Short mmCIF file of C-alpha atoms in Angstrom, two decimals:
data_model
loop_
_atom_site.label_atom_id
_atom_site.label_comp_id
_atom_site.label_asym_id
_atom_site.label_seq_id
_atom_site.Cartn_x
_atom_site.Cartn_y
_atom_site.Cartn_z
CA MET A 56 29.38 25.54 -29.16
CA GLY A 57 28.86 28.55 -26.92
CA ASN A 58 25.77 26.97 -25.30
CA MET A 59 27.58 23.67 -24.77
CA ALA A 60 30.44 25.44 -23.02
CA LEU A 61 27.99 27.30 -20.80
CA ASP A 62 26.18 24.07 -19.91
CA ARG A 63 29.46 22.37 -18.99
CA THR A 64 30.46 25.35 -16.82
CA GLU A 65 27.12 25.26 -15.02
CA THR A 66 27.39 21.50 -14.55
CA THR A 67 30.91 21.75 -13.19
CA SER A 68 29.87 24.48 -10.77
CA VAL A 69 26.88 22.62 -9.33
CA GLU A 70 28.94 19.41 -9.13
CA ALA A 71 31.61 21.17 -7.10
CA ILE A 72 29.05 22.66 -4.73
CA LEU A 73 27.22 19.37 -4.18
CA LYS A 74 30.40 17.30 -3.95
CA GLY A 75 31.80 19.57 -1.23
CA ALA A 76 28.51 19.60 0.68
CA LEU A 77 28.15 15.82 0.41
CA ALA A 78 31.66 15.34 1.80
CA ARG A 79 30.80 17.51 4.83
CA GLU A 80 27.52 15.67 5.37
CA SER A 81 29.26 12.28 5.16
CA ARG A 82 31.81 13.36 7.78
CA ALA A 83 28.94 14.40 10.04
CA LEU A 84 27.28 10.98 9.63
CA ARG A 85 30.55 9.19 10.42
CA GLY A 86 30.66 11.11 13.69
CA VAL A 87 27.24 9.89 14.79
CA ALA A 88 28.10 6.34 15.93
CA PRO A 89 30.87 7.36 18.36
CA VAL A 90 28.54 9.91 19.94
CA ILE A 91 25.75 7.39 20.31
CA SER A 92 28.04 4.67 21.62
CA HIS A 93 28.93 6.87 24.55
CA MET A 94 25.32 8.08 24.88
CA LEU A 95 26.33 11.69 24.84
CA ASP A 96 23.50 14.20 24.89
CA SER A 97 25.63 16.86 23.29
CA PRO A 98 23.89 20.07 22.15
CA GLY A 99 26.74 20.59 19.71
CA GLN A 100 25.93 17.40 17.78
CA ALA A 101 23.01 18.49 15.60
CA LEU A 102 22.46 15.00 14.20
CA VAL A 103 21.85 13.47 17.64
CA THR A 104 19.09 15.00 19.76
CA ASP A 105 17.81 13.93 23.17
CA ALA A 106 14.69 12.45 21.55
CA ILE A 107 16.75 10.34 19.16
CA VAL A 108 19.08 9.11 21.92
CA ALA A 109 16.03 8.12 24.00
CA ARG A 110 14.65 6.08 21.09
CA LEU A 111 18.03 4.40 20.62
CA ARG A 112 18.28 3.48 24.28
CA GLY A 113 14.77 2.08 24.20
CA MET A 114 15.43 -0.07 21.13
CA LEU A 115 18.73 -1.41 22.49
CA ASN A 116 17.14 -2.31 25.83
CA ASP A 117 14.21 -3.96 24.08
CA LEU A 118 16.53 -6.08 21.92
CA ALA A 119 18.41 -7.14 25.06
CA GLN A 120 15.14 -8.03 26.84
CA GLN A 121 14.01 -10.15 23.87
CA LEU A 122 17.29 -12.09 23.87
CA LEU A 123 16.94 -12.82 27.58
CA ASN A 124 13.28 -13.77 27.19
CA ALA A 125 14.14 -16.25 24.44
CA CYS A 126 16.30 -18.19 26.90
CA GLN A 127 13.38 -18.88 29.25
CA ALA A 128 11.21 -21.95 28.86
CA SER A 129 8.02 -19.96 29.43
CA PRO A 130 7.13 -16.30 28.94
CA PRO A 131 8.50 -14.26 31.87
CA SER A 132 5.97 -12.79 34.28
CA GLU A 133 8.07 -9.64 34.68
CA PRO A 134 11.01 -7.94 32.91
CA SER A 135 14.57 -9.04 33.60
CA ASP A 136 16.73 -7.22 36.11
CA PRO A 137 17.27 -3.67 34.74
CA ALA A 138 21.01 -3.86 35.44
CA THR A 139 21.26 -7.07 33.41
CA ILE A 140 19.31 -5.53 30.53
CA ASP A 141 21.50 -2.40 30.58
CA ALA A 142 24.69 -4.47 30.61
CA LEU A 143 23.57 -6.61 27.67
CA ALA A 144 22.32 -3.56 25.76
CA GLU A 145 25.72 -1.93 26.27
CA GLU A 146 27.43 -4.99 24.79
CA ILE A 147 25.10 -5.00 21.77
CA ALA A 148 25.73 -1.28 21.27
CA ARG A 149 29.42 -1.97 20.60
CA ASP A 150 28.40 -2.87 17.05
CA THR A 151 28.58 0.43 15.15
CA ALA A 152 26.71 -1.03 12.16
CA LEU A 153 23.79 -1.84 14.45
CA LEU A 154 23.91 1.64 15.96
CA ASP A 155 23.89 3.21 12.51
CA HIS A 156 20.80 1.20 11.56
CA LEU A 157 18.94 1.95 14.78
CA TYR A 158 19.79 5.61 14.35
CA ALA A 159 18.25 5.58 10.85
CA LEU A 160 15.10 3.90 12.22
CA ALA A 161 14.86 6.50 14.99
CA ILE A 162 15.24 9.31 12.46
CA GLU A 163 12.57 7.71 10.24
CA GLY A 164 10.07 7.36 13.09
CA HIS A 165 10.75 10.88 14.36
CA PHE A 166 10.54 12.45 10.90
CA ALA A 167 7.38 10.51 9.91
CA ALA A 168 5.62 11.86 12.99
CA ARG A 169 6.84 15.38 12.21
CA LEU A 170 5.60 15.16 8.60
CA GLU A 171 2.19 14.09 9.85
CA HIS A 172 2.02 17.08 12.17
CA ARG A 173 3.47 19.62 9.76
CA ALA A 174 2.21 18.48 6.36
CA SER A 175 -0.62 16.01 7.17
CA ILE A 176 1.29 13.14 5.54
CA ASP A 177 -0.05 9.93 7.05
CA PRO A 178 2.89 7.87 8.38
CA VAL A 179 1.07 4.59 7.73
CA LEU A 180 -1.46 4.81 4.88
CA SER A 181 -0.33 7.06 2.03
CA PRO A 182 -2.31 7.70 -1.19
CA LEU A 183 0.17 5.55 -3.16
CA LEU A 184 -0.18 2.66 -0.72
CA GLN A 185 -3.98 2.94 -0.99
CA GLU A 186 -3.67 2.69 -4.77
CA LEU A 187 -1.47 -0.40 -4.47
CA ILE A 188 -3.91 -2.03 -2.03
CA ALA A 189 -6.65 -1.46 -4.63
CA SER A 190 -4.51 -3.00 -7.41
CA ASP A 191 -6.26 -5.42 -9.76
CA LYS A 192 -3.24 -7.72 -9.33
CA PRO A 193 -3.93 -9.86 -6.24
CA SER A 194 -0.23 -10.41 -5.49
CA ILE A 195 0.48 -6.67 -5.37
CA ALA A 196 -2.67 -5.93 -3.36
CA GLU A 197 -1.73 -8.62 -0.82
CA LEU A 198 1.84 -7.34 -0.60
CA ALA A 199 0.57 -3.78 -0.09
CA MET A 200 -1.76 -4.91 2.70
CA GLY A 201 1.13 -6.69 4.41
CA THR A 202 3.23 -3.55 4.09
CA LEU A 203 0.43 -1.46 5.61
CA ALA A 204 0.26 -3.74 8.65
CA ALA A 205 4.05 -3.75 9.03
CA GLN A 206 4.25 0.04 8.77
CA SER A 207 1.53 0.41 11.40
CA ARG A 208 3.50 -1.87 13.75
CA PHE A 209 6.66 0.13 13.09
CA MET A 210 5.08 3.43 14.08
CA GLN A 211 3.63 1.84 17.22
CA SER A 212 7.05 0.42 18.08
CA GLN A 213 8.67 3.81 17.57
CA ARG A 214 6.21 5.39 19.97
CA ARG A 215 7.01 2.67 22.52
CA MET A 216 10.74 2.98 21.70
CA ASP A 217 11.15 -0.73 21.03
CA LEU A 218 12.08 -2.94 18.08
CA PRO A 219 11.34 -6.63 17.40
CA LEU A 220 14.47 -8.69 16.74
CA SER A 221 12.73 -10.06 13.65
CA GLU A 222 12.73 -6.57 12.09
CA LEU A 223 16.52 -6.40 11.90
CA PRO A 224 18.13 -6.94 8.47
CA SER A 225 19.60 -10.44 8.18
CA GLU A 226 23.22 -9.36 8.57
CA LEU A 227 22.51 -7.39 11.74
CA PHE A 228 20.22 -10.11 13.11
CA ALA A 229 23.08 -12.61 12.74
CA ARG A 230 25.58 -10.23 14.35
CA VAL A 231 23.36 -9.50 17.35
CA LEU A 232 22.86 -13.22 17.98
CA ALA A 233 26.60 -13.84 17.62
CA GLN A 234 27.30 -11.07 20.13
CA PHE A 235 24.82 -12.57 22.57
CA GLU A 236 26.40 -16.00 22.22
CA ALA A 237 29.87 -14.61 22.90
CA VAL A 238 28.97 -12.07 25.59
CA ASP A 239 31.13 -12.19 28.71
CA LEU A 240 28.48 -11.30 31.28
CA ASP A 241 26.91 -13.12 34.19
CA LEU A 242 23.37 -13.44 32.85
CA GLY A 243 22.40 -16.37 35.06
CA LEU A 244 22.13 -18.58 31.95
CA ASP A 245 24.10 -21.63 30.88
CA THR A 246 25.45 -22.17 27.38
CA GLY A 247 22.82 -24.83 26.69
CA GLU A 248 19.94 -22.43 27.35
CA ILE A 249 21.53 -19.79 25.14
CA GLY A 250 22.19 -22.32 22.37
CA VAL A 251 18.56 -23.51 22.32
CA ALA A 252 17.32 -19.89 22.30
CA LEU A 253 19.55 -18.93 19.39
CA THR A 254 18.49 -21.97 17.37
CA MET A 255 14.83 -21.06 17.90
CA LEU A 256 15.37 -17.41 16.98
CA ARG A 257 17.20 -18.33 13.78
CA ALA A 258 14.55 -20.88 12.79
CA ASN A 259 11.75 -18.34 13.18
CA TYR A 260 13.50 -15.48 11.39
CA ASP A 261 12.20 -14.44 7.96
CA GLU A 262 13.72 -11.25 6.55
CA GLY A 263 11.22 -11.04 3.71
CA ALA A 264 8.31 -10.92 6.14
CA GLY A 265 9.71 -7.89 7.97
CA ARG A 266 8.77 -4.29 7.18
CA LEU A 267 11.95 -3.52 5.24
CA GLY A 268 11.65 -6.71 3.21
CA LEU A 269 8.01 -5.98 2.38
CA LEU A 270 8.81 -2.40 1.38
CA ALA A 271 11.64 -3.60 -0.87
CA ARG A 272 9.42 -6.18 -2.54
CA LEU A 273 6.59 -3.68 -3.02
CA THR A 274 8.97 -1.11 -4.52
CA SER A 275 10.36 -3.76 -6.87
CA SER A 276 6.84 -4.72 -7.95
CA MET A 277 6.24 -1.14 -9.14
CA ARG A 278 9.16 -1.40 -11.60
CA GLY A 279 9.32 1.88 -13.57
CA GLY A 280 6.48 3.24 -11.46
CA ALA A 281 8.86 3.48 -8.50
CA VAL A 282 9.75 6.97 -9.74
CA ALA A 283 6.24 8.05 -8.70
CA ALA A 284 7.16 7.12 -5.13
CA LEU A 285 9.72 9.94 -5.11
CA GLU A 286 6.80 12.31 -4.58
CA LEU A 287 6.87 12.31 -0.78
CA GLU A 288 3.36 13.65 -0.26
CA HIS A 289 1.90 10.92 -2.48
CA ALA A 290 4.08 8.01 -1.36
CA GLY A 291 4.61 8.65 2.34
CA LEU A 292 8.04 8.50 3.94
CA ALA A 293 8.45 4.71 4.10
CA LEU A 294 7.84 4.07 0.38
CA PHE A 295 9.66 7.29 -0.53
CA ALA A 296 12.84 6.13 1.22
CA SER A 297 12.66 2.57 -0.11
CA SER A 298 12.08 3.75 -3.68
CA MET A 299 14.86 6.33 -3.51
CA ALA A 300 17.23 3.65 -2.24
CA ALA A 301 16.24 1.22 -5.01
CA LEU A 302 16.45 3.79 -7.81
CA THR A 303 19.86 5.12 -6.70
CA ARG A 304 21.35 1.77 -5.59
CA GLN A 305 22.17 2.97 -2.09
CA LYS A 306 21.38 1.54 1.33
CA ARG A 307 17.91 2.43 2.54
CA ASP A 308 19.37 3.84 5.77
CA PHE A 309 21.23 6.46 3.72
CA ALA A 310 18.04 7.33 1.85
CA VAL A 311 16.30 7.89 5.20
CA LEU A 312 19.17 9.98 6.53
CA ALA A 313 19.09 12.10 3.37
CA CYS A 314 15.83 13.52 4.72
CA HIS A 315 17.62 15.00 7.73
CA GLU A 316 17.81 18.79 7.63
CA ASN A 317 21.63 18.64 7.65
CA GLN A 318 21.81 16.27 4.66
CA GLY A 319 20.45 18.49 1.88
CA ALA A 320 23.16 17.70 -0.67
CA ARG A 321 22.60 13.96 -0.25
CA LEU A 322 18.87 14.44 -0.75
CA ALA A 323 19.30 16.63 -3.84
CA LEU A 324 21.74 14.18 -5.42
CA SER A 325 19.56 11.18 -4.54
CA LEU A 326 16.47 12.70 -6.10
CA ARG A 327 18.37 13.86 -9.18
CA ALA A 328 19.95 10.42 -9.55
CA GLY A 329 16.45 8.96 -9.25
CA GLY A 330 15.43 10.92 -12.34
CA MET A 331 13.58 13.89 -10.85
CA SER A 332 13.58 17.33 -12.41
CA ALA A 333 14.83 20.34 -10.47
CA THR A 334 11.24 21.56 -10.11
CA ALA A 335 10.08 18.24 -8.67
CA ILE A 336 13.09 18.16 -6.32
CA GLU A 337 12.20 21.63 -5.08
CA ARG A 338 8.71 20.36 -4.16
CA GLN A 339 10.24 17.65 -1.99
CA PHE A 340 12.53 20.14 -0.29
CA MET A 341 9.54 22.33 0.55
CA LEU A 342 8.06 19.38 2.45
CA ILE A 343 11.26 18.10 4.04
CA ASN A 344 13.14 21.27 4.85
CA PRO A 345 11.53 24.50 3.58
CA ALA A 346 14.46 26.61 4.77
CA GLN A 347 17.00 24.69 2.67
CA MET A 348 17.99 26.32 -0.62
CA LEU A 349 18.67 24.12 -3.62
CA PRO A 350 21.94 24.75 -5.50
CA GLU A 351 21.46 26.89 -8.58
CA ASP A 352 21.62 25.13 -11.94
CA LEU A 353 20.70 21.74 -10.45
CA ALA A 354 18.79 21.03 -13.68
CA ALA A 355 22.11 21.21 -15.55
CA LEU A 356 23.49 18.25 -13.57
CA PRO A 357 23.08 15.05 -15.62
CA ILE A 358 21.40 12.14 -13.85
CA GLU A 359 24.45 9.91 -14.32
CA ARG A 360 26.73 12.53 -12.75
CA ALA A 361 24.41 12.80 -9.75
CA GLN A 362 24.64 9.01 -9.36
CA ALA A 363 28.42 9.12 -9.68
CA LEU A 364 28.75 11.85 -7.03
CA LEU A 365 26.43 9.90 -4.75
CA ASN A 366 28.64 6.84 -5.17
CA GLY A 367 31.77 8.88 -4.52
CA ILE A 368 33.12 8.35 -8.03
CA ASP A 369 35.49 11.07 -9.18
CA PRO A 370 35.42 12.29 -12.81
#
């Protein structure tokens, strides 16, 4: 009985610490979209750096350019008027859900490059992806090869600070097109041209063929083996984030943001909810943020309680 009481006390203590930290981290994330929407390069906002804002601007402008290009009968010989692109990008940026997603992509691209520099973790071809490409199951090998190509394109796009419309999740793709259709700007286009462009874009869209769809399908194909993808050094960031999201039933964007240096409680809870031991979690922290200290007695926190805290479920 004495040991059980001690275990419960330890569990309650670590729960309280992580719950409080997670609440603070969630408040910080909720403050990101308003900052981005006004494009503030504020040194006091640790979650939004100049480099991240630059990537966001680039992706928004690229989405706007693609929408305008789609309305032209033939490929344009030169980019649209910069003022027109900026005005359309500003309209698109009114969607906070889109901003949140683009922010997560910018963080992922930035962090993948940093991991390559700091820990020699390849942002495209990880050891786990190599193993999946060499699978004796043709369907998994083909899916892994498609994921490799998509991840390579993603890193190239992040370096160029652009983003194909086709890489947006279906809900955001639909919302961006709806915004474009309803935009109150003088774009030099008539409603017929816009209507034809939107029909074409929708007809050519395939969420499952995009990078996020491929990663989700590949993670699902691993079934119980997805836990192995929680070893960042072995899986690489892209599979790590997708597997963590799948195992903990959270949005992938949140799994990516958990890797931010100011989101340590979210990361610890996500990995614990995914079934990792405290020792294994500590290894991931050493790669992601060596200066971050794990809460004591994390091993005493049951997996189901970690999931409940992550979901915001009170006892």
